[in-house]
């Protein structure tokens, strides 16, 4: 696994243990075996062996209240004995491995073979060479002076192959390094709350040691194994380890085991850490995975052999997602569909590859026919046995010319351009507060057509402040004067707010003078505590008098209850419960309300309706969130049945209703306007009241009064999309989503349903690409389902970050707009590069082809071709892929999935420039010697030095490419190609650099490059012809594209291939569980046992030599054992059968990489 294999890791720890075992009352082994027990078994074991959890704390020399002393020597000792809390990562691929992988490219292999044959033959002089009777078409076989310099061509080809391989390998290596850096950044940022020396502190997860007292709360991802000491209503989702999706309630006497990698779904509490790192439950699983690593590599190799030629197209793209840089992370991240760009590029690469093969085959056939006809038919030469080696040499010569044509046709620079562009964008996006977790998310974002955004914290500042209140029968439009509120009411109010909120929520003094006080913890509760402070009261003494341990019972907030209640025991043994929550929900449970003198009076349903009309709706229409605070007293005997929630949370007495304002972020309206202009629909999905939501949506500019739009509540939304049986119907969703702008009072499941509905919709001709923002644990499923999931870096829970693709480090909606801009920029960069590259390819192929057929010798030599093709491509990909994005990118609609990669305009540019270049090159080739008064290089005798004629052709060709590179900066037919050129220093450097190298090659290249030095006036002509490219570019721009109906587009994704390939592996599990579970909105994915099962299954499949179909059969047999086959939903079944019937959708990569969602 890591640099230390696990066995070393263990043995090292074991050795330490035997020496130190005595210092603590229990060894690492004992604790590890204890953590493997569950439920009652564990309780029994703890009782028998240790007594209780406090006894374990004593043995571990820690205090359940004060925590560890936190002194350095003590922490160090614990790390030595019990290990550190980090799991050693898989070894990264070495540079040599990456070189080996780069060498697998099919084109490169063909080139290597050709070069080696060419080298071998250049050293082999057949006996028949002196025999003049063998052949007449000598000029075709032996170029100028190739006899003594014959090896140069082969060597140069090999050298260029080495260059390409090194560049590719270095690129992959730096990308892997970047990816690891990013991962470690994400991991370092993850902090956890522990108690040390009586102080609550946040420490990085890696610093946690055995014996720490950790505070767990709603939304946490547990970083280590531990035992539950104390807490309220703690419920854990253990599906990542057990596969059971039901939430497990934790308590000291029933089930105290808290396991790493599981999610806290409700409540809060404290635990003592008992196992960390490789000894924790998650760590043990990774250890098993590490052992599976070598098998996986073998399996990869097998897959590679199977996929043949298509692999060459796929491979660079596969690596563009950060490779297998970190398999454990990738396991649960892989999105189901190939990103739009990858799909189009793969398709295009195959199209170009085929065209190149055809051209090169034709070239070889024509050369061979020409030669044989000329030699044996026209000149009637007999085939003499001693001549055979000579003829073979001819044919090899022709083969090499053919391969050169192929090499020129295939755009090697393409994968490089994609990688550079993505890597560059990701680096720059960091500065724009976008932490990209999956490379391809960055480019998918450019195609986004819809954004479903949370309200709180994303569109608003998440700084809650109470601005209105209804207390003692009076509706105050601003904070009331403390003296105007009855003392009894005031006391109840302060107690209700101080006690019935998480004790981790506090308001701290501002960090800088004049800044606002810092809000820590739940922001709504901070708003209420701020209200207490505004009333000139203090909540600290109340909390000190009633510490958290003394709270009798807590009903924590969750998305079903939408309220939170805390029960305390009063001095006279009776109980009082404080409650707070969404006003319309809590008021329904109130039967009394405190009047002006602090006495409860009857509160009837019609009073409630009046209050909703007069108080709550006006508050909501001002965009305020309304919270009701209430209480209820219970007698000491008989003690109420606390588990019967419905009876307890009833007959409350309302203390007050407050309106909390969460101001809209100042930059949001502008950002939303940009989105709408860019053809992206923004929808707001919030748990808030519909009036509040509508008011905020108007402030943000999501809806404009007088437009045709829908604002729905979750209940109404569900009513409209479900049929009589309560099943969701896609047609019903299609009626709603195009107009829906605000979904209020929505549950996490509603959000998931909406996202899924929009993605699956066939209502529009383009498939919608949906981005979703989320911060809460419950947003996990929606983030996962979306094409791009944005998690909040500050307010987001670990679970949300785990499910997301991009983390917004500043929680700001305007950063999403930046992501859209970068995404579109990546797409445009690739298009620019393609436009440049394909022009070079078309021209070079035609020149090589016609030249070879007419003069039996290409005017551009193999080495020159490679310089143009490889080196210039690589540099051009750098130059064009690093163009910074501009605001103009946001002025056009998204491209969508079916728009071809090469548009008509681009095709016009490519062909237009090709015509210009070909005309000039052929003019120079056939009448150049007359224009420049030099010797013709066409039918030069053998062994003559490189001619000026052909050098001028080569030089002109390169100059035209250089100036065309500037043309390629614009792809939408803009006139000003120099626009913003100085904002991209890389571009300028590369153009000048290439020019300088070209001068060196021409003046001093000599034999290897078949160049002869040129005079200044000849150079001037070459540059002048090159400059003509810019003028010609303007001519092309004036031709309206709409007139050129005959132009074909290329690189288009059709609907049929939409069925994503990887889905074949996942569909099967996806259907049976996800449909059923997601309705409960509980599944939160994680890496886990499922992954191992899949791996073992797949490894076995490959061992048995079965192909991809075998893997499928195996998968389907697994499904059929699943107890819930009945739940197969028909659309998924259709997609599976379609995918099987269309052979195009079985890609090479899918076979080698069974990535699976890990839906348990």
CSV table of N, CA, C and O in Angstrom, one decimal, residues 628-691:
chain,number,residue,atom,x,y,z
A,628,UNK,N,-40.5,29.8,15.5
A,628,UNK,CA,-41.3,30.0,16.7
A,628,UNK,C,-40.6,29.3,17.9
A,628,UNK,O,-40.0,28.3,17.7
A,629,UNK,N,-40.6,30.0,19.0
A,629,UNK,CA,-40.0,29.5,20.2
A,629,UNK,C,-41.2,29.2,21.2
A,629,UNK,O,-42.0,30.0,21.4
A,630,UNK,N,-41.2,27.9,21.8
A,630,UNK,CA,-42.3,27.6,22.7
A,630,UNK,C,-41.8,26.7,23.8
A,630,UNK,O,-40.6,26.3,23.8
A,631,UNK,N,-42.7,26.4,24.8
A,631,UNK,CA,-42.2,25.5,25.9
A,631,UNK,C,-43.4,24.7,26.4
A,631,UNK,O,-44.6,25.0,26.0
A,632,UNK,N,-43.2,23.7,27.2
A,632,UNK,CA,-44.3,23.0,27.8
A,632,UNK,C,-43.8,22.4,29.1
A,632,UNK,O,-42.7,21.9,29.2
A,633,UNK,N,-44.6,22.4,30.1
A,633,UNK,CA,-44.3,21.8,31.4
A,633,UNK,C,-44.9,20.4,31.6
A,633,UNK,O,-46.1,20.3,31.2
A,634,UNK,N,-44.2,19.5,32.2
A,634,UNK,CA,-44.7,18.2,32.5
A,634,UNK,C,-44.6,17.9,34.0
A,634,UNK,O,-43.6,18.4,34.6
A,635,UNK,N,-45.6,17.2,34.5
A,635,UNK,CA,-45.5,16.8,36.0
A,635,UNK,C,-44.3,15.8,36.2
A,635,UNK,O,-43.9,15.1,35.3
A,636,UNK,N,-43.9,15.7,37.5
A,636,UNK,CA,-42.8,14.8,37.8
A,636,UNK,C,-43.3,13.4,37.8
A,636,UNK,O,-42.5,12.5,37.4
A,637,UNK,N,-44.5,13.1,38.2
A,637,UNK,CA,-45.0,11.8,38.2
A,637,UNK,C,-46.5,11.8,37.7
A,637,UNK,O,-47.2,12.7,38.0
A,638,UNK,N,-46.9,10.9,36.8
A,638,UNK,CA,-46.1,9.8,36.2
A,638,UNK,C,-45.1,10.5,35.2
A,638,UNK,O,-45.5,11.4,34.5
A,639,UNK,N,-44.0,9.9,35.1
A,639,UNK,CA,-43.0,10.5,34.1
A,639,UNK,C,-43.5,10.2,32.7
A,639,UNK,O,-44.0,9.1,32.4
A,640,UNK,N,-43.5,11.2,31.8
A,640,UNK,CA,-44.1,11.0,30.5
A,640,UNK,C,-43.3,9.9,29.7
A,640,UNK,O,-42.1,9.7,30.0
A,641,UNK,N,-43.9,9.4,28.7
A,641,UNK,CA,-43.2,8.4,27.8
A,641,UNK,C,-42.5,9.2,26.8
A,641,UNK,O,-43.0,9.6,25.8
A,642,UNK,N,-41.2,9.4,27.0
A,642,UNK,CA,-40.4,10.3,26.2
A,642,UNK,C,-40.3,9.8,24.7
A,642,UNK,O,-40.0,10.6,23.8
A,643,UNK,N,-40.4,8.5,24.5
A,643,UNK,CA,-40.3,8.0,23.2
A,643,UNK,C,-41.5,8.3,22.3
A,643,UNK,O,-41.4,8.2,21.1
A,644,UNK,N,-42.6,8.6,22.9
A,644,UNK,CA,-43.8,8.8,22.2
A,644,UNK,C,-43.8,10.3,21.8
A,644,UNK,O,-44.5,11.1,22.4
A,645,UNK,N,-43.1,10.6,20.6
A,645,UNK,CA,-42.9,12.0,20.3
A,645,UNK,C,-44.2,12.7,20.0
A,645,UNK,O,-44.3,13.9,20.4
A,646,UNK,N,-45.1,12.1,19.4
A,646,UNK,CA,-46.3,12.8,19.0
A,646,UNK,C,-47.1,13.4,20.2
A,646,UNK,O,-47.6,14.6,20.2
A,647,UNK,N,-47.1,12.7,21.3
A,647,UNK,CA,-47.7,13.2,22.5
A,647,UNK,C,-46.9,14.3,23.2
A,647,UNK,O,-47.4,15.3,23.7
A,648,UNK,N,-45.6,14.1,23.2
A,648,UNK,CA,-44.7,15.0,23.9
A,648,UNK,C,-44.7,16.4,23.2
A,648,UNK,O,-44.9,17.4,23.8
A,649,UNK,N,-44.5,16.3,21.8
A,649,UNK,CA,-44.4,17.6,21.1
A,649,UNK,C,-45.8,18.0,20.7
A,649,UNK,O,-46.1,18.1,19.6
A,650,UNK,N,-46.5,18.4,21.8
A,650,UNK,CA,-47.9,18.8,21.5
A,650,UNK,C,-48.3,19.7,22.7
A,650,UNK,O,-47.6,19.8,23.7
A,651,UNK,N,-49.4,20.4,22.5
A,651,UNK,CA,-49.9,21.3,23.6
A,651,UNK,C,-48.9,22.2,24.2
A,651,UNK,O,-48.7,22.4,25.4
A,652,UNK,N,-48.1,22.8,23.2
A,652,UNK,CA,-47.1,23.7,23.7
A,652,UNK,C,-47.6,25.1,23.9
A,652,UNK,O,-48.8,25.5,23.6
A,653,UNK,N,-46.8,26.0,24.6
A,653,UNK,CA,-47.2,27.3,24.8
A,653,UNK,C,-46.2,28.2,24.1
A,653,UNK,O,-45.0,28.1,24.3
A,654,UNK,N,-46.7,29.0,23.1
A,654,UNK,CA,-45.8,29.8,22.3
A,654,UNK,C,-45.2,31.0,23.1
A,654,UNK,O,-46.0,31.7,23.8
A,655,UNK,N,-43.9,31.2,23.1
A,655,UNK,CA,-43.3,32.4,23.7
A,655,UNK,C,-43.2,33.5,22.8
A,655,UNK,O,-43.6,34.6,23.1
A,656,UNK,N,-42.6,33.3,21.6
A,656,UNK,CA,-42.5,34.3,20.6
A,656,UNK,C,-42.3,33.8,19.2
A,656,UNK,O,-42.0,32.6,19.1
A,657,UNK,N,-42.5,34.6,18.2
A,657,UNK,CA,-42.1,34.2,16.8
A,657,UNK,C,-41.2,35.3,16.4
A,657,UNK,O,-41.4,36.5,16.5
A,658,UNK,N,-40.0,34.8,15.8
A,658,UNK,CA,-39.0,35.8,15.4
A,658,UNK,C,-38.8,35.7,13.9
A,658,UNK,O,-39.0,34.6,13.3
A,659,UNK,N,-38.5,36.8,13.2
A,659,UNK,CA,-38.2,36.8,11.8
A,659,UNK,C,-36.7,37.0,11.6
A,659,UNK,O,-36.2,38.0,12.1
A,660,UNK,N,-36.0,36.0,11.0
A,660,UNK,CA,-34.6,36.0,10.9
A,660,UNK,C,-34.3,36.4,9.5
A,660,UNK,O,-34.7,35.8,8.5
A,661,UNK,N,-33.4,37.4,9.3
A,661,UNK,CA,-33.0,37.8,8.0
A,661,UNK,C,-31.7,37.2,7.6
A,661,UNK,O,-30.8,37.1,8.5
A,662,UNK,N,-31.6,36.7,6.4
A,662,UNK,CA,-30.3,36.2,5.9
A,662,UNK,C,-30.1,37.0,4.6
A,662,UNK,O,-30.6,36.6,3.6
A,663,UNK,N,-29.3,38.0,4.7
A,663,UNK,CA,-29.2,38.9,3.6
A,663,UNK,C,-28.6,38.3,2.3
A,663,UNK,O,-27.8,37.4,2.4
A,664,UNK,N,-29.1,38.7,1.1
A,664,UNK,CA,-28.6,38.1,-0.1
A,664,UNK,C,-27.2,38.6,-0.3
A,664,UNK,O,-26.9,39.8,0.0
A,665,UNK,N,-26.3,37.8,-0.7
A,665,UNK,CA,-24.9,38.2,-0.9
A,665,UNK,C,-24.9,39.3,-2.0
A,665,UNK,O,-25.5,39.1,-3.0
A,666,UNK,N,-24.1,40.4,-1.8
A,666,UNK,CA,-24.2,41.5,-2.8
A,666,UNK,C,-23.8,41.1,-4.2
A,666,UNK,O,-24.4,41.7,-5.1
A,667,UNK,N,-23.0,40.1,-4.4
A,667,UNK,CA,-22.5,39.8,-5.8
A,667,UNK,C,-23.4,38.8,-6.5
A,667,UNK,O,-23.3,38.5,-7.7
A,668,UNK,N,-24.4,38.2,-5.7
A,668,UNK,CA,-25.2,37.2,-6.3
A,668,UNK,C,-26.1,37.6,-7.5
A,668,UNK,O,-26.1,37.0,-8.5
A,669,UNK,N,-26.9,38.7,-7.3
A,669,UNK,CA,-27.8,39.1,-8.5
A,669,UNK,C,-27.0,39.3,-9.8
A,669,UNK,O,-27.5,38.8,-10.8
A,670,UNK,N,-25.9,39.9,-9.7
A,670,UNK,CA,-25.1,40.0,-11.0
A,670,UNK,C,-24.7,38.7,-11.5
A,670,UNK,O,-24.8,38.4,-12.7
A,671,UNK,N,-24.2,37.8,-10.6
A,671,UNK,CA,-23.8,36.4,-11.0
A,671,UNK,C,-24.9,35.7,-11.7
A,671,UNK,O,-24.8,35.0,-12.7
A,672,UNK,N,-26.1,35.8,-11.1
A,672,UNK,CA,-27.3,35.1,-11.7
A,672,UNK,C,-27.7,35.7,-13.0
A,672,UNK,O,-28.0,35.0,-14.0
A,673,UNK,N,-27.5,37.0,-13.2
A,673,UNK,CA,-27.8,37.6,-14.4
A,673,UNK,C,-26.9,37.1,-15.5
A,673,UNK,O,-27.3,36.8,-16.6
A,674,UNK,N,-25.6,36.9,-15.1
A,674,UNK,CA,-24.6,36.4,-16.1
A,674,UNK,C,-25.0,35.0,-16.5
A,674,UNK,O,-24.9,34.6,-17.7
A,675,UNK,N,-25.5,34.2,-15.5
A,675,UNK,CA,-25.9,32.8,-15.8
A,675,UNK,C,-27.0,32.8,-16.8
A,675,UNK,O,-27.0,32.0,-17.8
A,676,UNK,N,-28.0,33.6,-16.6
A,676,UNK,CA,-29.2,33.6,-17.4
A,676,UNK,C,-28.8,34.1,-18.8
A,676,UNK,O,-29.3,33.6,-19.8
A,677,UNK,N,-27.9,35.1,-18.9
A,677,UNK,CA,-27.4,35.5,-20.2
A,677,UNK,C,-26.7,34.4,-20.9
A,677,UNK,O,-26.7,34.3,-22.2
A,678,UNK,N,-26.0,33.6,-20.2
A,678,UNK,CA,-25.2,32.5,-20.8
A,678,UNK,C,-26.1,31.3,-21.1
A,678,UNK,O,-25.6,30.2,-21.4
A,679,UNK,N,-27.4,31.4,-20.9
A,679,UNK,CA,-28.3,30.3,-21.2
A,679,UNK,C,-28.4,29.2,-20.2
A,679,UNK,O,-28.7,28.1,-20.4
A,680,UNK,N,-28.1,29.6,-18.9
A,680,UNK,CA,-28.2,28.7,-17.8
A,680,UNK,C,-29.4,29.1,-16.9
A,680,UNK,O,-29.5,30.2,-16.5
A,681,UNK,N,-30.3,28.1,-16.7
A,681,UNK,CA,-31.4,28.4,-15.8
A,681,UNK,C,-31.0,28.2,-14.4
A,681,UNK,O,-30.5,27.1,-14.0
A,682,UNK,N,-31.3,29.1,-13.5
A,682,UNK,CA,-30.9,28.9,-12.1
A,682,UNK,C,-32.2,28.6,-11.4
A,682,UNK,O,-33.2,29.4,-11.5
A,683,UNK,N,-32.2,27.6,-10.6
A,683,UNK,CA,-33.4,27.2,-9.8
A,683,UNK,C,-33.0,27.2,-8.3
A,683,UNK,O,-31.9,26.8,-8.0
A,684,UNK,N,-33.9,27.6,-7.5
A,684,UNK,CA,-33.6,27.6,-6.0
A,684,UNK,C,-34.4,26.5,-5.4
A,684,UNK,O,-35.6,26.4,-5.5
A,685,UNK,N,-33.6,25.7,-4.6
A,685,UNK,CA,-34.3,24.6,-3.9
A,685,UNK,C,-33.9,24.8,-2.5
A,685,UNK,O,-32.8,24.8,-2.1
A,686,UNK,N,-35.0,25.0,-1.6
A,686,UNK,CA,-34.7,25.4,-0.3
A,686,UNK,C,-35.7,24.8,0.7
A,686,UNK,O,-36.8,24.4,0.3
A,687,UNK,N,-35.3,24.6,1.9
A,687,UNK,CA,-36.2,24.1,2.9
A,687,UNK,C,-37.1,25.1,3.6
A,687,UNK,O,-37.9,24.9,4.4
A,688,UNK,N,-36.9,26.4,3.1
A,688,UNK,CA,-37.6,27.5,3.7
A,688,UNK,C,-39.0,27.7,3.2
A,688,UNK,O,-39.5,27.1,2.3
A,689,UNK,N,-39.8,28.5,4.0
A,689,UNK,CA,-41.1,28.8,3.7
A,689,UNK,C,-41.3,29.4,2.2
A,689,UNK,O,-40.4,30.1,1.8
A,690,UNK,N,-42.4,29.2,1.6
A,690,UNK,CA,-42.5,29.6,0.2
A,690,UNK,C,-42.5,31.1,0.0
A,690,UNK,O,-41.9,31.6,-1.0
A,691,UNK,N,-43.0,31.8,0.9
A,691,UNK,CA,-43.0,33.3,0.8
A,691,UNK,C,-41.6,33.8,0.9
A,691,UNK,O,-41.2,34.7,0.1
